[in-house]
Tab-separated table of C-alpha atoms in Angstrom:
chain	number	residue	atom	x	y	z
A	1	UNK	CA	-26.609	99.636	21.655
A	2	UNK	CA	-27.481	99.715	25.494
A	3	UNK	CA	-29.760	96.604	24.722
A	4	UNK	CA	-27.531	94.840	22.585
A	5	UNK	CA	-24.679	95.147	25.161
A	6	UNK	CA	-27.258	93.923	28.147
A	7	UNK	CA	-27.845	91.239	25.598
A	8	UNK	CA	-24.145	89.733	25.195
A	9	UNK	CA	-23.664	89.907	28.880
A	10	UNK	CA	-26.551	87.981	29.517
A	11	UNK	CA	-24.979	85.445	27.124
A	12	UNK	CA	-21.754	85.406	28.391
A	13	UNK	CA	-22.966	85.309	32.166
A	14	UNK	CA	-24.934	81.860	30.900
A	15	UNK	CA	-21.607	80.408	28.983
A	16	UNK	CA	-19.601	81.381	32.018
A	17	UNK	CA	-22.201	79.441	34.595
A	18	UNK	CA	-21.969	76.901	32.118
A	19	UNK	CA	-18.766	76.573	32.420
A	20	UNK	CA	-18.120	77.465	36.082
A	21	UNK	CA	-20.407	74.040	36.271
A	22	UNK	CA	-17.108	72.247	35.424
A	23	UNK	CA	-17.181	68.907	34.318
A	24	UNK	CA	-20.235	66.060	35.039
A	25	UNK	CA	-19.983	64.717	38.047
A	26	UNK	CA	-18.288	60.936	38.211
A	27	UNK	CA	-21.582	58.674	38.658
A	28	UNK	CA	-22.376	60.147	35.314
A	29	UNK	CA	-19.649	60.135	33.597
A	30	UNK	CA	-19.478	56.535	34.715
A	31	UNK	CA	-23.088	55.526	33.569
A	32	UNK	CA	-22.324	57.249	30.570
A	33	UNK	CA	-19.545	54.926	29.814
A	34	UNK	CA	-20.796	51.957	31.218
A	35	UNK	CA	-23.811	52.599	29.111
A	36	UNK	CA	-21.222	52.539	25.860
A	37	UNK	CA	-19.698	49.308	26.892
A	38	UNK	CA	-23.330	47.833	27.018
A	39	UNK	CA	-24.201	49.299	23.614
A	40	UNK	CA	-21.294	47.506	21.917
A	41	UNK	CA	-22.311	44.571	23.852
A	42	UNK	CA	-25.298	44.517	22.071
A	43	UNK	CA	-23.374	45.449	18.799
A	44	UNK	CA	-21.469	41.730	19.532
A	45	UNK	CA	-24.707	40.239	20.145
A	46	UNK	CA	-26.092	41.781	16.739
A	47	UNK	CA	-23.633	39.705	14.880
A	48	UNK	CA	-24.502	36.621	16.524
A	49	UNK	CA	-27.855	37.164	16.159
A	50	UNK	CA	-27.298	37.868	12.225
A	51	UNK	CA	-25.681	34.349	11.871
A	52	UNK	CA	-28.568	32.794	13.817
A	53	UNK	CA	-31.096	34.253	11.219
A	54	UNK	CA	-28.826	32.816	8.164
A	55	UNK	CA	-28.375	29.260	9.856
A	56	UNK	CA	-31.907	28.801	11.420
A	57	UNK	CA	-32.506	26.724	8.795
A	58	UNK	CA	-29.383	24.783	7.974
A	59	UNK	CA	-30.090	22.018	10.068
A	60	UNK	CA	-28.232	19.426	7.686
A	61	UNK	CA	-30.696	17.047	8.115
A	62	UNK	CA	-31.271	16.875	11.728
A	63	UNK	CA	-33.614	18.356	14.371
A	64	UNK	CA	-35.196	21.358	14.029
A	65	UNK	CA	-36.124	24.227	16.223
A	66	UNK	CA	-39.301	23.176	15.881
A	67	UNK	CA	-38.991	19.814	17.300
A	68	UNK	CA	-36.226	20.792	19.708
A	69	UNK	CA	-37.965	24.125	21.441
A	70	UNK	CA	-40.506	23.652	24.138
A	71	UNK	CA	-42.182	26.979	24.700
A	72	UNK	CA	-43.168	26.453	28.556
A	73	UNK	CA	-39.636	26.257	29.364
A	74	UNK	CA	-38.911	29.001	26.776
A	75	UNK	CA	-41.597	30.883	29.012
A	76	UNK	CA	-40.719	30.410	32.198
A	77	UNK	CA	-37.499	31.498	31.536
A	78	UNK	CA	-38.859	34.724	30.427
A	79	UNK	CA	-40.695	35.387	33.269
A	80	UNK	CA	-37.835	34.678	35.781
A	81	UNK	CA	-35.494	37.002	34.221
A	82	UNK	CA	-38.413	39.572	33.887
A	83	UNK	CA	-38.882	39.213	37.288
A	84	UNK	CA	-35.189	39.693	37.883
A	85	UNK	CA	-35.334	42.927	35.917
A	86	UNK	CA	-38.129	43.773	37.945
A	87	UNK	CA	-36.447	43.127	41.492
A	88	UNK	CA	-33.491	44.530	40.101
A	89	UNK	CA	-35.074	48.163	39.303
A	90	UNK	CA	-36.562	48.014	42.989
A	91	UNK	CA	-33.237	47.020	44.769
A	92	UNK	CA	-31.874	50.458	42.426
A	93	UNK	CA	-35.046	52.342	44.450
A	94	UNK	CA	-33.389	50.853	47.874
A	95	UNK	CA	-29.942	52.184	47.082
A	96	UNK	CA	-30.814	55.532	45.653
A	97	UNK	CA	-32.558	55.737	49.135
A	98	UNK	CA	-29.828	53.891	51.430
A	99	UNK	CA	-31.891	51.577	52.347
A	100	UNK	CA	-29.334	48.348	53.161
A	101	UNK	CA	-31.804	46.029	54.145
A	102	UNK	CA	-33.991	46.428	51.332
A	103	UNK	CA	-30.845	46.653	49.157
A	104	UNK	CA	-30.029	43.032	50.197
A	105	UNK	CA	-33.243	41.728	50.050
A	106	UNK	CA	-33.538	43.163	46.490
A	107	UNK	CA	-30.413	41.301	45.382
A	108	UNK	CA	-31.265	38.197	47.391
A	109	UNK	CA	-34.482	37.886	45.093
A	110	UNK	CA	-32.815	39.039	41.842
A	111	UNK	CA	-29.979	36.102	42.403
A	112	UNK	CA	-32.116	33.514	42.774
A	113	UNK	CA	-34.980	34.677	39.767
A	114	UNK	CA	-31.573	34.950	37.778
A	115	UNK	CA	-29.994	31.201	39.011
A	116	UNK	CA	-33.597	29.935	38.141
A	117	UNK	CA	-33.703	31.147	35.186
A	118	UNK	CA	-29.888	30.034	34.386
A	119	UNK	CA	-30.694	26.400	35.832
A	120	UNK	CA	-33.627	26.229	33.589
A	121	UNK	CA	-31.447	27.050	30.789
A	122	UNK	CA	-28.711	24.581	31.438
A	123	UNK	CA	-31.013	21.497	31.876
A	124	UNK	CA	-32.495	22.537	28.823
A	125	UNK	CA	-29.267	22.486	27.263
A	126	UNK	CA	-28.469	18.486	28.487
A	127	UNK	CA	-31.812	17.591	27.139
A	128	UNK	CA	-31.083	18.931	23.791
A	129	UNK	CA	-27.046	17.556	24.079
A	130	UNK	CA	-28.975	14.037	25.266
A	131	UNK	CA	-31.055	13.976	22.598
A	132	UNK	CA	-28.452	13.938	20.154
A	133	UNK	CA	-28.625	18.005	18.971
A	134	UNK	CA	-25.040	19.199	20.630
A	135	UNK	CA	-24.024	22.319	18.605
A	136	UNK	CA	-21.322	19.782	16.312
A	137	UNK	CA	-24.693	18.616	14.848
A	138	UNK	CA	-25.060	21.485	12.601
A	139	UNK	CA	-24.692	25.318	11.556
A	140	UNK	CA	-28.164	25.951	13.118
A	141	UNK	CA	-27.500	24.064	16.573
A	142	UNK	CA	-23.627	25.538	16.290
A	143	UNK	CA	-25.088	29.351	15.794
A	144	UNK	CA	-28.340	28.026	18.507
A	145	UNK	CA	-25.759	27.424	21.160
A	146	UNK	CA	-23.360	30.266	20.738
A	147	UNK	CA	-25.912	32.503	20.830
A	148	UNK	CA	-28.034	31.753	23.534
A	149	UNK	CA	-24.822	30.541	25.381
A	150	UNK	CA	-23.645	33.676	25.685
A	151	UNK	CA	-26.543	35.135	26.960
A	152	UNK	CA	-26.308	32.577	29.936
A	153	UNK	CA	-22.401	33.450	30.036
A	154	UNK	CA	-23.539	37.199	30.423
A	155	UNK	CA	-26.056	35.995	32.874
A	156	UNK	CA	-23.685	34.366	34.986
A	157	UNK	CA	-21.057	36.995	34.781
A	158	UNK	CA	-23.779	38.682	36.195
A	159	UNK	CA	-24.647	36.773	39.122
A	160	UNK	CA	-21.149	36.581	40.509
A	161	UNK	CA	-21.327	40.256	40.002
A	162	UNK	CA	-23.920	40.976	42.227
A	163	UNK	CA	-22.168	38.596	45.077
A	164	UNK	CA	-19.139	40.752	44.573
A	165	UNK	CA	-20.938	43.461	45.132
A	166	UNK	CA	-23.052	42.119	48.255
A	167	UNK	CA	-19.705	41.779	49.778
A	168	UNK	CA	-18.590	45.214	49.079
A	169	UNK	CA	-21.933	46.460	50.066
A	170	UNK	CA	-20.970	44.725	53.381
A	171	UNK	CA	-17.328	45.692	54.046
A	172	UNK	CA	-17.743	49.396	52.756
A	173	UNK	CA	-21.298	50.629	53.059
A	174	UNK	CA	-23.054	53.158	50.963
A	175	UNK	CA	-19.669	54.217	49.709
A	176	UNK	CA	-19.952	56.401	45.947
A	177	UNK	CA	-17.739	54.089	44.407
A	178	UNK	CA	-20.128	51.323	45.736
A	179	UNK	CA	-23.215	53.084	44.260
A	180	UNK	CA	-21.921	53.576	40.750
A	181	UNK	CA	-20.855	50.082	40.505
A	182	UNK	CA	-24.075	48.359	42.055
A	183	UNK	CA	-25.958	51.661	39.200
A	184	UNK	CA	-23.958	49.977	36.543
A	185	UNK	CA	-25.136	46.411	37.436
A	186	UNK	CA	-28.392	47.657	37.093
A	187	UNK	CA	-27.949	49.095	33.748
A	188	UNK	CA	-26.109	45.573	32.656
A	189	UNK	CA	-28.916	43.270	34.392
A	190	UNK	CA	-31.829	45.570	32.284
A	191	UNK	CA	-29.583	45.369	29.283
A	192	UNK	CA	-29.528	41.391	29.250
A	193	UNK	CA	-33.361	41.042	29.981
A	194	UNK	CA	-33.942	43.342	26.267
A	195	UNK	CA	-31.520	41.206	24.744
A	196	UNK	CA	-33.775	38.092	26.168
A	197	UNK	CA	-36.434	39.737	24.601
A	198	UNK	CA	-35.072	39.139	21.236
A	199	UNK	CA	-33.966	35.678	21.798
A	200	UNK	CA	-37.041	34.402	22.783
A	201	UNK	CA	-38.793	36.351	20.004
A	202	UNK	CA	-36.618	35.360	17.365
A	203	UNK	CA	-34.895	31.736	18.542
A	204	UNK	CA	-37.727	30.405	19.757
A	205	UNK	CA	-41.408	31.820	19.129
A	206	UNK	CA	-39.907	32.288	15.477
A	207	UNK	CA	-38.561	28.844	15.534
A	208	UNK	CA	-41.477	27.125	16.141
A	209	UNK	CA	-43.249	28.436	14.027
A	210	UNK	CA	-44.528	26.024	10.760
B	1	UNK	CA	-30.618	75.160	40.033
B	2	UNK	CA	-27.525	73.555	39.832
B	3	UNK	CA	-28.651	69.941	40.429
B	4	UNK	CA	-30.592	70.625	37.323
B	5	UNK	CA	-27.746	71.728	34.585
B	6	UNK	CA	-26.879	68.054	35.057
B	7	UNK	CA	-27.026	65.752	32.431
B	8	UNK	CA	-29.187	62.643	33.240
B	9	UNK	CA	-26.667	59.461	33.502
B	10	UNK	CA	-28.506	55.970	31.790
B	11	UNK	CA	-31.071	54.490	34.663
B	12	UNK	CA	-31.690	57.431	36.427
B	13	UNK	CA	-34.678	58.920	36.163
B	14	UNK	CA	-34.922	62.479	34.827
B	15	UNK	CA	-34.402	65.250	37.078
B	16	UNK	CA	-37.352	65.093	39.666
B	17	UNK	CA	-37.344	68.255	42.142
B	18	UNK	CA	-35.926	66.591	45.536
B	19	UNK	CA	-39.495	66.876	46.809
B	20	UNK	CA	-41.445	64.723	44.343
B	21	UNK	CA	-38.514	61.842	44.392
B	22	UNK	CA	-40.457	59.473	46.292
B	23	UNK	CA	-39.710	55.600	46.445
B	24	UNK	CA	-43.588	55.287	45.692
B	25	UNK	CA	-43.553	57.140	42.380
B	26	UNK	CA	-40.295	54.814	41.488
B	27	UNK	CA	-41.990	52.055	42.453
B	28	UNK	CA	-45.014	52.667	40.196
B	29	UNK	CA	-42.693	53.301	37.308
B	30	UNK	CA	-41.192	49.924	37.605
B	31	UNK	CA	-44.756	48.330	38.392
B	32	UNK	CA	-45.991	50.149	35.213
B	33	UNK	CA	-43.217	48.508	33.344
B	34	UNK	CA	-43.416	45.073	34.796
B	35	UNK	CA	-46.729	45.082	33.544
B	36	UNK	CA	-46.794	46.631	30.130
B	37	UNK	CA	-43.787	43.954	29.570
B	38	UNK	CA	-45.846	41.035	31.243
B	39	UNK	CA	-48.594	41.508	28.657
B	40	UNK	CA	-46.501	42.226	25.718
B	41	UNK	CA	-44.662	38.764	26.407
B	42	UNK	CA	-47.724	36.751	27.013
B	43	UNK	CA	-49.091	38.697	23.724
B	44	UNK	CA	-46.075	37.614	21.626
B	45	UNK	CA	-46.514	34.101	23.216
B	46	UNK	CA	-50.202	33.670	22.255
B	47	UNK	CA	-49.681	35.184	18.448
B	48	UNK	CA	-46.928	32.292	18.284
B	49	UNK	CA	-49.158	29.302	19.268
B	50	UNK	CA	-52.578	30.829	17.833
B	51	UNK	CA	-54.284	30.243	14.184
B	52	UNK	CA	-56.560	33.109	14.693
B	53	UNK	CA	-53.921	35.184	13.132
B	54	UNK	CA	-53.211	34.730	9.125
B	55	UNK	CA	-50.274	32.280	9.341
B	56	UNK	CA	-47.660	34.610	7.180
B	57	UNK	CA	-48.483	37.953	9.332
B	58	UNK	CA	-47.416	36.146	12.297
B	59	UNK	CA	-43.434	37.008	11.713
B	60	UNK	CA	-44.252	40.553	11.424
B	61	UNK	CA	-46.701	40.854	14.253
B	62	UNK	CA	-44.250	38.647	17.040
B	63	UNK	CA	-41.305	41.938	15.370
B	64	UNK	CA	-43.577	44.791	16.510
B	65	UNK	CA	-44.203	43.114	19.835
B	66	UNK	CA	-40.493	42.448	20.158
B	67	UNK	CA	-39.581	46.256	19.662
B	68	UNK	CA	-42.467	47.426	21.534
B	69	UNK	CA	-41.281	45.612	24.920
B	70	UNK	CA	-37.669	46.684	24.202
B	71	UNK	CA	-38.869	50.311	23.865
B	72	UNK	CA	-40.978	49.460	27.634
B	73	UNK	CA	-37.829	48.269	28.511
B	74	UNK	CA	-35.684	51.198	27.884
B	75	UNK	CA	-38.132	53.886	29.356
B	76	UNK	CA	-39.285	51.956	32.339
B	77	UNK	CA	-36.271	50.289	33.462
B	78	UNK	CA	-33.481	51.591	31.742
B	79	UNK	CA	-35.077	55.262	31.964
B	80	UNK	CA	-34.135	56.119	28.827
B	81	UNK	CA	-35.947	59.162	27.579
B	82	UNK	CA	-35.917	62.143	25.240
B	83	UNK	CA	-35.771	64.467	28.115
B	84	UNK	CA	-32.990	67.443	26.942
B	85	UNK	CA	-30.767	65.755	29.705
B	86	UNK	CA	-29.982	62.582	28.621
B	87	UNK	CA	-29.282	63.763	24.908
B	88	UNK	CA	-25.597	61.908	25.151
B	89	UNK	CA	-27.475	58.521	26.122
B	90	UNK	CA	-30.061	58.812	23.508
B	91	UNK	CA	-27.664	59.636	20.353
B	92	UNK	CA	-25.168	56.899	21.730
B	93	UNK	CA	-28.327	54.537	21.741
B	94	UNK	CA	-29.453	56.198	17.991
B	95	UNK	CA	-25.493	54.981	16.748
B	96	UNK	CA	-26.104	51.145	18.379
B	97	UNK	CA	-29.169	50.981	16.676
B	98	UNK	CA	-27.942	51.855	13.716
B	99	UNK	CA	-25.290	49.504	13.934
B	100	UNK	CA	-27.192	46.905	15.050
B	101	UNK	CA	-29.956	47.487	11.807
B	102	UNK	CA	-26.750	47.221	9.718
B	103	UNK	CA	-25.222	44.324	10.775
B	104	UNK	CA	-28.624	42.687	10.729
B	105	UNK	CA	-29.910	43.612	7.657
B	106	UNK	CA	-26.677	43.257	5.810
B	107	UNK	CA	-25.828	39.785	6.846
B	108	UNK	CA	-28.995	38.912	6.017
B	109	UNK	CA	-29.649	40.692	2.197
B	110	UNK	CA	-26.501	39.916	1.513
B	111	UNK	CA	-26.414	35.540	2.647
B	112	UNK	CA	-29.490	35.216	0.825
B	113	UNK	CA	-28.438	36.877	-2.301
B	114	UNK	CA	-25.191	34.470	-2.274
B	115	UNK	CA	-27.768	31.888	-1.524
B	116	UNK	CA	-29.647	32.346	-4.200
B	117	UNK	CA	-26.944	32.221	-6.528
B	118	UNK	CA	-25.258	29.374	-5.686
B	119	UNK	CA	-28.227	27.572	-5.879
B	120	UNK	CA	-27.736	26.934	-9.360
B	121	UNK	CA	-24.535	24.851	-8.874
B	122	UNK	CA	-27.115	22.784	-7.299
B	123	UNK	CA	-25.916	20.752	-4.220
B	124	UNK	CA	-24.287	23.452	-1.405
B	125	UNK	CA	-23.730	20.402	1.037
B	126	UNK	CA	-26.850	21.428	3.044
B	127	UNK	CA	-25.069	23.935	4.782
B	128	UNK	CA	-26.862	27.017	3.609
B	129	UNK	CA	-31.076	27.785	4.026
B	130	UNK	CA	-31.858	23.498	3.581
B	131	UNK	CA	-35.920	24.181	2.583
């Protein structure tokens, strides 16, 4: 009896510290739904990537991904925004240590891996348009461009993000609502380099392919 | 005590005692995943322009490559884990895969079952699978 009643106030002290904890804190309650948003981002980019796989090879007669897609470009592209990802995680080691120098520099380097990357994109884009392959062409250059074009639409939401945020970093300073946005930036900037993962798997490495 | 009754928000790392959260060790768990994701790319690369790989295992082997750098992607940059504190971020990411393997696999079983029949009405004006 003794025991048992020992027992049940050991439990209810733990649900009552539990409680007395209150709710999460903000910065995760606002990773936590940030993280959400980028999960049915992903969702959206599911569905393009299903009509991608059932057009790849509708090409009505015209070029193919295998005569359009040049892999070194395809690469370098990948490595930029991996880089990005990569300068990106360290400018998130400056902030969580308030360092602002290091917190510019970081973003300094991830802007222009991720304006590389997006010019590298674009001219590859006019190449293709010049050679005759615009997305009217066909279903596969239609499905091509949406997809992939909204990738680089992400990526340049992206990059005037991180100015916006430069220039918040700059009026405001280490403020928390400064923090949690430049966290979630982070979080979306990681998030586009896995869904550049796929593309190049499956748009281009696939597409070449005999 | 307290800091640790947290739950873990997506991209931060796991609850480190104060004392061990170093820059450094941050540093080499980016490093680490730069690198695992460096060669897993310039794998997936090589399998694609190879022929020392049997042609029709190619597909499968450039998939597993795919998932394995999104999985370095989640732990190392993302800092996804199984730890018991990010439980909410895990399960959310469990339902977007599964939605994600549904939409995907559904579009696709389901367009190449129409395909194949409506291939007996013979011409589909080249707009579905041309081989």
């Amino acid at each position: 009896m003794n025991v048992l009643v020992e027992v049940e106030s050991v439990h209810q002290a733990e649900l009552l510290d539990v409680s007395e904890a209150g709710p999460a804190p903000k910065r995760i309650i606002a990773g936590f739904g940030f993280w959400i948003f980028l999960l049915s981002d992903i969702v959206m980019f599911s569905a393009l990537f299903a009509s991608y796989a059932v057009l790849a090879k509708a090409s009505a007669g015209g070029p193919t991904g295998a005569q359009l897609f040049d892999l070194r470009n395809a690469g370098m592209e990948t490595a930029f925004l991996l880089l990005s990802s990569y300068s990106c995680g360290l400018m998130s080691l400056a902030i969580n240590s308030r360092h602002q120098l290091g917190t510019v520099f970081g973003a300094v380097v991830t802007f222009l891996l991720g304006a590389a990357f997006l010019n590298l994109e674009l001219r590859e884009f006019q190449d293709m348009i010049a050679v005759g392959a615009s997305p009217q062409r066909s279903a596969f250059l239609s499905a091509f461009f949406t997809l992939v074009g909204c990738h680089g639409l992400h990526v340049v939401v992206g990059l005037v993000w991180l100015v916006l945020m430069m220039v918040q970093l700059s009026l405001r300073g280490f403020q928390d609502i400064v923090v949690r946005r430049l966290h979630c930036f982070s979080l979306f900037w990681h998030a586009l380099d896995i869904i550049w993962v796929l593309i190049f798997t499956i748009v281009y490495l696939m597409g070449v392919l005999p | 005590m307290t800091d640790t009754r947290w739950d873990v928000a997506p991209g931060d790392r796991p609850a480190i005692p104060a004392s061990e959260r170093s820059v450094s060790s941050g540093l080499l768990v980016y490093t680490i995943g730069l690198l695992l994701a460096a060669i897993l790319t310039a794998t997936s690369f090589w399998v694609a322009n190879t022929s020392a790989i049997w042609a029709p295992g190619v597909p499968a082997g450039l998939a597993v490559l795919a998932i394995a750098q999104m999985g370095v992607h989640l732990v190392f940059f993302l800092h996804i884990t199984t730890g018991p504190d990010s439980t909410h971020n895990v399960l959310a990411l469990a339902f977007g895969v599964l939605i994600v393997f549904l939409v995907l696999a559904g579009s696709l079983v389901i367009m190449a079952n129409l395909n194949e029949n409506m291939m007996a009405h013979g011409e589909m004006m080249n707009l579905q699978m041309q081989r």
